[in-house]
Short mmCIF file of C-alpha atoms in Angstrom, two decimals:
data_model
loop_
_atom_site.label_atom_id
_atom_site.label_comp_id
_atom_site.label_asym_id
_atom_site.label_seq_id
_atom_site.Cartn_x
_atom_site.Cartn_y
_atom_site.Cartn_z
CA UNK Q 215 131.75 132.11 90.06
CA UNK Q 216 134.69 132.43 87.75
CA UNK Q 217 137.04 130.75 89.56
CA UNK Q 218 140.95 131.87 90.21
CA UNK Q 219 144.26 130.46 91.49
CA UNK Q 220 146.23 131.35 94.18
CA UNK Q 221 149.64 129.64 93.75
CA UNK Q 222 148.04 126.04 93.57
CA UNK Q 223 144.94 126.70 95.71
CA UNK Q 224 141.63 127.08 93.93
CA UNK Q 225 139.03 130.06 94.71
CA UNK Q 226 136.43 132.12 93.83
CA UNK Q 227 137.42 135.68 91.67
CA UNK Q 228 135.62 137.25 94.64
CA UNK Q 229 136.26 136.59 98.25
CA UNK Q 230 134.35 138.05 101.53
CA UNK Q 231 136.43 140.23 104.34
CA UNK Q 232 134.75 138.90 107.18
CA UNK Q 233 136.48 141.29 109.89
CA UNK Q 234 133.56 144.15 109.85
CA UNK Q 235 131.11 141.62 110.58
CA UNK Q 236 132.41 141.61 114.93
CA UNK Q 237 135.87 142.63 114.51
CA UNK Q 238 135.19 145.97 116.36
CA UNK Q 239 137.78 147.82 113.30
CA UNK Q 240 134.83 150.04 112.41
CA UNK Q 241 131.75 149.49 113.35
CA UNK Q 242 130.04 147.67 116.69
CA UNK Q 243 129.84 143.93 116.18
CA UNK Q 244 126.33 143.00 114.39
CA UNK Q 245 123.92 140.74 114.87
CA UNK Q 246 125.21 136.91 114.99
CA UNK Q 247 122.74 135.49 113.28
CA UNK Q 248 122.27 138.17 110.63
CA UNK Q 249 126.17 137.31 109.22
CA UNK Q 250 126.11 133.92 109.76
CA UNK Q 251 122.51 134.80 107.18
CA UNK Q 252 125.07 136.91 104.92
CA UNK Q 253 128.12 135.19 104.83
CA UNK Q 254 125.28 132.05 103.54
CA UNK Q 255 124.28 134.18 101.38
CA UNK Q 256 127.82 134.55 99.77
CA UNK Q 257 128.08 131.58 99.62
CA UNK Q 258 125.60 130.32 97.55
CA UNK Q 259 126.40 133.20 95.16
CA UNK Q 260 129.37 131.33 94.73
CA UNK Q 261 131.75 133.06 97.38
CA UNK Q 262 134.51 129.94 98.06
CA UNK Q 263 137.19 132.16 100.26
CA UNK Q 264 136.58 133.87 103.32
CA UNK Q 265 139.06 135.75 105.54
CA UNK Q 266 139.36 135.96 109.18
CA UNK Q 267 142.02 135.76 111.82
CA UNK Q 268 142.62 135.26 115.61
CA UNK Q 269 143.25 139.43 116.10
CA UNK Q 270 139.58 139.92 115.15
CA UNK Q 271 138.01 141.03 117.95
CA UNK Q 272 140.13 139.05 119.39
CA UNK Q 273 138.85 135.24 118.41
CA UNK Q 274 135.56 136.27 117.59
CA UNK Q 275 135.79 137.09 114.14
CA UNK Q 276 137.16 132.93 113.52
CA UNK Q 277 134.53 132.15 115.99
CA UNK Q 278 131.09 133.63 113.69
CA UNK Q 279 133.17 132.28 110.63
CA UNK Q 280 133.69 128.89 112.05
CA UNK Q 281 130.16 128.61 113.26
CA UNK Q 282 128.78 130.24 109.94
CA UNK Q 283 130.79 127.61 107.58
CA UNK Q 284 130.39 124.30 109.27
CA UNK Q 285 127.85 123.17 107.04
CA UNK Q 286 129.36 124.06 103.77
CA UNK Q 287 132.79 122.07 104.92
CA UNK Q 288 135.21 121.03 102.20
CA UNK Q 289 133.52 123.29 99.94
CA UNK Q 290 135.05 126.82 101.17
CA UNK Q 291 138.37 127.89 101.70
CA UNK Q 292 139.31 129.92 104.81
CA UNK Q 293 142.21 132.04 105.39
CA UNK Q 294 143.16 132.98 109.31
CA UNK Q 295 146.40 134.56 110.82
CA UNK Q 296 148.85 134.57 113.34
CA UNK Q 297 151.49 136.39 113.97
CA UNK Q 298 149.85 139.46 116.79
CA UNK Q 299 150.81 138.94 120.57
CA UNK Q 300 147.47 138.84 122.52
CA UNK Q 301 147.60 138.57 126.58
CA UNK Q 302 145.70 135.83 128.30
CA UNK Q 303 143.02 138.48 128.79
CA UNK Q 304 141.94 138.40 125.20
CA UNK Q 305 143.49 141.71 124.84
CA UNK Q 306 146.00 143.07 122.15
CA UNK Q 307 149.42 143.97 123.80
CA UNK Q 308 150.77 146.13 119.95
CA UNK Q 309 153.41 143.84 120.35
CA UNK Q 310 154.36 140.74 117.25
CA UNK Q 311 154.95 136.97 118.07
CA UNK Q 312 155.60 134.63 115.90
CA UNK Q 313 157.78 132.91 118.28
CA UNK Q 314 157.03 129.26 116.87
CA UNK Q 315 155.91 127.63 119.88
CA UNK Q 316 153.59 130.71 119.56
CA UNK Q 317 152.49 130.04 116.17
CA UNK Q 318 151.91 126.08 117.21
CA UNK Q 319 149.68 127.27 120.12
CA UNK Q 320 147.77 129.65 118.05
CA UNK Q 321 146.94 127.17 114.94
CA UNK Q 322 145.40 125.09 117.57
CA UNK Q 323 142.93 127.75 119.32
CA UNK Q 324 142.39 128.25 115.53
CA UNK Q 325 141.48 124.73 114.80
CA UNK Q 326 139.18 124.42 117.54
CA UNK Q 327 137.42 127.93 117.26
CA UNK Q 328 137.08 127.80 113.20
CA UNK Q 329 135.73 124.19 113.30
CA UNK Q 330 137.95 122.25 111.23
CA UNK Q 331 140.16 119.60 110.66
CA UNK Q 332 142.81 122.14 109.06
CA UNK Q 333 143.45 125.62 108.18
CA UNK Q 334 143.25 125.75 104.72
CA UNK Q 335 145.62 129.26 104.01
CA UNK Q 336 147.22 130.22 107.25
CA UNK Q 337 148.91 133.71 106.73
CA UNK Q 338 151.68 134.84 108.86
CA UNK Q 339 149.97 139.09 109.86
CA UNK Q 340 152.68 140.48 109.60
CA UNK Q 341 156.40 139.91 109.92
CA UNK Q 342 158.04 139.60 113.52
CA UNK Q 343 161.22 141.96 113.10
CA UNK Q 344 162.36 139.74 116.66
CA UNK Q 345 162.31 135.85 114.57
CA UNK Q 346 163.59 135.10 111.01
CA UNK Q 347 161.31 134.21 108.35
CA UNK Q 348 163.15 130.57 108.22
CA UNK Q 349 162.08 129.55 112.18
CA UNK Q 350 158.03 130.44 111.00
CA UNK Q 351 158.32 129.23 107.67
CA UNK Q 352 159.88 125.97 109.11
CA UNK Q 353 157.13 125.90 111.76
CA UNK Q 354 154.55 125.99 108.92
CA UNK Q 355 155.93 123.23 107.01
CA UNK Q 356 155.91 120.87 110.07
CA UNK Q 357 152.10 122.16 110.57
CA UNK Q 358 151.47 121.73 107.09
CA UNK Q 359 153.31 117.96 107.23
CA UNK Q 360 151.46 117.10 110.40
CA UNK Q 361 147.61 118.07 108.43
CA UNK Q 362 146.72 121.01 110.40
CA UNK Q 363 147.89 123.42 107.72
CA UNK Q 364 147.34 123.28 104.23
CA UNK Q 365 148.83 126.20 102.53
CA UNK Q 366 150.54 129.46 104.02
CA UNK Q 367 150.33 132.98 103.15
CA UNK Q 368 152.28 136.20 103.85
CA UNK Q 369 150.60 139.57 104.55
CA UNK Q 370 152.40 142.78 103.67
CA UNK Q 371 155.91 140.96 104.13
CA UNK Q 372 159.09 142.88 102.53
CA UNK Q 373 159.98 141.03 98.85
CA UNK Q 374 163.63 139.28 100.32
CA UNK Q 375 161.69 137.82 103.41
CA UNK Q 376 159.02 136.45 100.75
CA UNK Q 377 161.80 135.11 98.11
CA UNK Q 378 163.10 133.11 101.76
CA UNK Q 379 160.18 132.07 103.31
CA UNK Q 380 159.24 130.65 99.94
CA UNK Q 381 162.64 128.64 99.59
CA UNK Q 382 161.65 127.03 102.63
CA UNK Q 383 157.86 126.99 102.43
CA UNK Q 384 156.24 127.37 98.89
CA UNK Q 385 154.48 130.66 99.42
CA UNK Q 386 150.55 130.28 98.16
CA UNK Q 387 149.39 134.21 98.51
CA UNK Q 388 150.32 137.58 100.10
CA UNK Q 389 147.72 139.61 101.23
CA UNK Q 390 148.82 143.16 100.81
CA UNK Q 391 146.49 145.93 100.47
CA UNK Q 392 146.05 146.70 96.25
CA UNK Q 393 142.82 149.14 95.04
CA UNK Q 394 142.87 152.14 92.97
CA UNK Q 395 143.95 154.11 96.23
CA UNK Q 396 146.87 152.45 96.82
CA UNK Q 397 148.74 150.59 93.56
CA UNK Q 398 152.24 150.43 96.01
CA UNK Q 399 152.12 146.08 94.91
CA UNK Q 400 152.80 147.93 90.81
CA UNK Q 401 156.36 149.28 92.10
CA UNK Q 402 157.70 145.42 92.33
CA UNK Q 403 155.79 143.24 94.31
CA UNK Q 404 153.69 142.33 91.55
CA UNK Q 405 156.56 140.96 88.50
CA UNK Q 406 158.19 139.18 91.94
CA UNK Q 407 154.67 137.09 93.34
CA UNK Q 408 154.02 136.09 89.28
CA UNK Q 409 158.00 134.98 89.45
CA UNK Q 410 157.17 133.23 91.97
CA UNK Q 411 153.73 132.01 91.32
CA UNK Q 412 152.17 133.54 94.23
CA UNK Q 413 148.51 134.47 94.45
CA UNK Q 414 147.33 138.06 95.70
CA UNK Q 415 144.89 138.50 98.47
CA UNK Q 416 143.61 142.01 97.90
CA UNK Q 417 142.80 143.55 101.67
CA UNK Q 418 140.79 146.54 101.14
CA UNK Q 419 140.08 146.44 97.40
CA UNK Q 420 137.62 149.42 97.96
CA UNK Q 421 139.77 151.80 99.72
CA UNK Q 422 137.96 151.59 103.23
CA UNK Q 423 134.87 152.56 101.38
CA UNK Q 424 136.18 155.69 99.96
CA UNK Q 425 135.63 153.64 96.36
CA UNK Q 426 132.20 152.95 96.27
CA UNK Q 427 131.35 156.66 96.04
CA UNK Q 428 129.10 156.65 99.05
CA UNK Q 429 131.47 158.78 101.05
CA UNK Q 430 132.13 162.39 100.23
CA UNK Q 431 134.29 165.76 101.38
CA UNK Q 432 132.07 166.27 104.56
CA UNK Q 433 132.03 162.86 105.58
CA UNK Q 434 133.42 162.01 109.28
CA UNK Q 435 134.39 159.05 111.36
CA UNK Q 436 134.74 160.53 114.98
CA UNK Q 437 130.98 159.68 115.46
CA UNK Q 438 129.81 159.07 119.30
CA UNK Q 439 129.72 155.79 121.29
CA UNK Q 440 131.96 153.95 118.76
CA UNK Q 441 135.78 154.48 117.06
CA UNK Q 442 135.77 153.89 113.57
CA UNK Q 443 139.65 152.83 112.54
CA UNK Q 444 139.13 155.73 109.58
CA UNK Q 445 139.17 158.54 112.32
CA UNK Q 446 142.88 157.57 112.77
CA UNK Q 447 143.62 156.78 109.23
CA UNK Q 448 145.40 159.75 107.41
CA UNK Q 449 143.90 159.55 103.88
CA UNK Q 450 140.19 160.29 105.95
CA UNK Q 451 140.99 163.48 107.55
CA UNK Q 452 138.63 166.27 106.10
CA UNK Q 453 141.96 168.04 103.71
CA UNK Q 454 142.83 164.51 102.35
CA UNK Q 455 139.43 163.48 101.51
CA UNK Q 456 138.48 166.47 99.92
CA UNK Q 457 142.03 166.42 97.95
CA UNK Q 458 141.00 162.81 96.74
CA UNK Q 459 137.13 163.45 95.88
CA UNK Q 460 138.49 163.44 91.87
CA UNK Q 461 139.07 159.86 92.06
CA UNK Q 462 135.36 159.60 92.75
CA UNK Q 463 134.47 161.66 90.19
CA UNK Q 464 136.37 159.96 88.14
CA UNK Q 465 134.64 156.66 89.08
CA UNK Q 466 131.63 158.11 89.03
CA UNK Q 467 132.04 158.70 85.22
CA UNK Q 468 132.95 155.36 84.70
CA UNK Q 469 130.25 153.60 86.17
CA UNK Q 470 127.86 156.02 84.33
CA UNK Q 471 129.55 154.19 81.09
CA UNK Q 472 129.50 150.54 81.99
CA UNK Q 473 126.10 150.73 83.90
CA UNK Q 474 127.89 150.22 87.13
CA UNK Q 475 128.20 151.70 90.57
CA UNK Q 476 131.48 153.28 91.87
CA UNK Q 477 132.63 149.85 93.81
CA UNK Q 478 131.54 147.64 90.67
CA UNK Q 479 134.14 150.05 88.61
CA UNK Q 480 136.66 150.15 90.96
CA UNK Q 481 136.69 145.95 91.56
CA UNK Q 482 136.81 144.95 88.15
CA UNK Q 483 139.80 147.50 87.36
CA UNK Q 484 141.58 145.11 89.83
CA UNK Q 485 140.56 142.23 88.86
CA UNK Q 486 141.62 142.66 85.23
CA UNK Q 487 145.15 143.79 86.42
CA UNK Q 488 146.41 140.23 86.93
CA UNK Q 489 144.04 136.70 86.26
CA UNK Q 490 146.29 135.78 90.14
CA UNK Q 491 144.29 138.86 92.04
CA UNK Q 492 141.59 137.96 94.18
CA UNK Q 493 139.98 140.74 96.02
CA UNK Q 494 138.27 140.39 99.53
CA UNK Q 495 135.60 143.13 100.23
CA UNK Q 496 134.22 143.26 104.08
CA UNK Q 497 130.51 144.55 103.80
CA UNK Q 498 128.34 143.51 106.64
CA UNK Q 499 125.62 144.28 103.96
CA UNK Q 500 123.76 142.14 102.11
CA UNK Q 501 122.56 144.47 99.12
CA UNK Q 502 126.45 145.62 99.51
CA UNK Q 503 127.31 142.23 99.11
CA UNK Q 504 124.77 141.89 96.48
CA UNK Q 505 126.85 144.71 94.68
CA UNK Q 506 130.67 144.10 94.96
CA UNK Q 507 129.39 140.49 93.42
CA UNK Q 508 128.03 142.51 90.39
CA UNK Q 509 131.87 144.03 89.43
CA UNK Q 510 132.20 140.12 87.85
CA UNK Q 511 129.94 141.66 85.04
CA UNK Q 512 132.25 144.65 84.37
CA UNK Q 513 134.55 144.28 82.03
CA UNK Q 514 137.56 146.68 80.57
CA UNK Q 515 138.98 146.05 77.04
CA UNK Q 516 142.01 146.85 76.64
CA UNK Q 517 141.66 150.29 75.08
CA UNK Q 518 139.48 150.86 77.74
CA UNK Q 519 142.00 149.95 80.45
CA UNK Q 520 144.70 151.84 78.54
CA UNK Q 521 142.35 155.09 78.75
CA UNK Q 522 141.06 154.71 82.68
CA UNK Q 523 144.86 154.47 83.56
CA UNK Q 524 146.05 157.30 81.40
CA UNK Q 525 142.91 159.11 82.57
CA UNK Q 526 144.07 157.88 86.63
CA UNK Q 527 147.62 159.03 86.01
CA UNK Q 528 146.68 162.59 86.14
CA UNK Q 529 145.14 162.71 89.46
CA UNK Q 530 147.47 162.15 92.97
CA UNK Q 531 146.18 160.64 96.22
CA UNK Q 532 146.36 162.57 99.34
CA UNK Q 533 147.80 161.22 102.55
CA UNK Q 534 149.34 157.82 103.58
CA UNK Q 535 147.66 155.10 103.45
CA UNK Q 536 148.38 153.65 106.84
CA UNK Q 537 149.07 155.42 110.46
CA UNK Q 538 152.90 155.50 111.11
CA UNK Q 539 152.49 153.09 113.93
CA UNK Q 540 150.95 150.43 111.12
CA UNK Q 541 152.62 151.45 108.44
CA UNK Q 542 156.23 150.32 110.46
CA UNK Q 543 155.16 146.50 110.16
CA UNK Q 544 154.22 146.40 106.51
CA UNK Q 545 157.21 145.62 104.19
CA UNK Q 546 159.15 144.57 106.39
CA UNK Q 547 162.35 142.07 106.41
CA UNK Q 548 162.91 139.58 108.66
CA UNK Q 549 165.96 139.13 110.51
CA UNK Q 550 168.48 136.86 109.35
CA UNK Q 551 169.41 133.36 110.58
CA UNK Q 552 172.04 133.03 113.19
#
């Protein structure tokens, strides 16, 4: 398994997003023992970065990851996140909360659920518009000094906020959406990450499954018995699914050319963008894990990459990447410190 650097932190070139295993966003929670076996399979294949958050579930995803990775302490990197408000009954309130005292409590609780002595990579899940980022970064800096946290990260921050945070406590990685379905980071974020020496952990690198080529214009996400997050996502309306099929057609064409799958081509393209980008595709299926890791054997020459990007430039992606109440949380700038 090739390695990549997120700041000073070395991880596998592809990580594993664990949210869908039992976090309740896309599918019903899977069997715990089957998911532990899947995480073990990933480790045996060389995956060393595993991604979770207190809000996935809430809580139960951290517990799963902690239990699964207990035999491999010291050999893996676990990333988790704070920043959402969760009430006494374990339900998300919809509010953000990055007050220093809340961060400290979340870290203590996450350490117990993950069954570790220190959190390898602790992200602010979303920027809190009520808390100066200097207070957040300062709190994490103190937790690093106390040995409870090793590295600091941000997820979907505004770039001014990233710079301010980095000045207080160096940011190891930013976790943002980046894929062929959402190339927003190319506008200015990638150049800023490079300038600061910050790695990018790419969530949803397969576009919530769209870039795998396994969805069609007639796919639907509102079946009985469970609520699939994609049923509320603007990209996955019947109209936008149909309109975005040219991208899937392009991936299928390149997959045939590369003797690969559309998912492998999409991941290989992402890996080719910068050497400090680490995608974290999520799965509950061992065959899909094998498929995702197979992307490491797919390579683009500079000429092929130019040809690919030229063809992509003629394709328009339809639909916002998130519904409005979630989109407003992305790129948020923290208030200034008085």
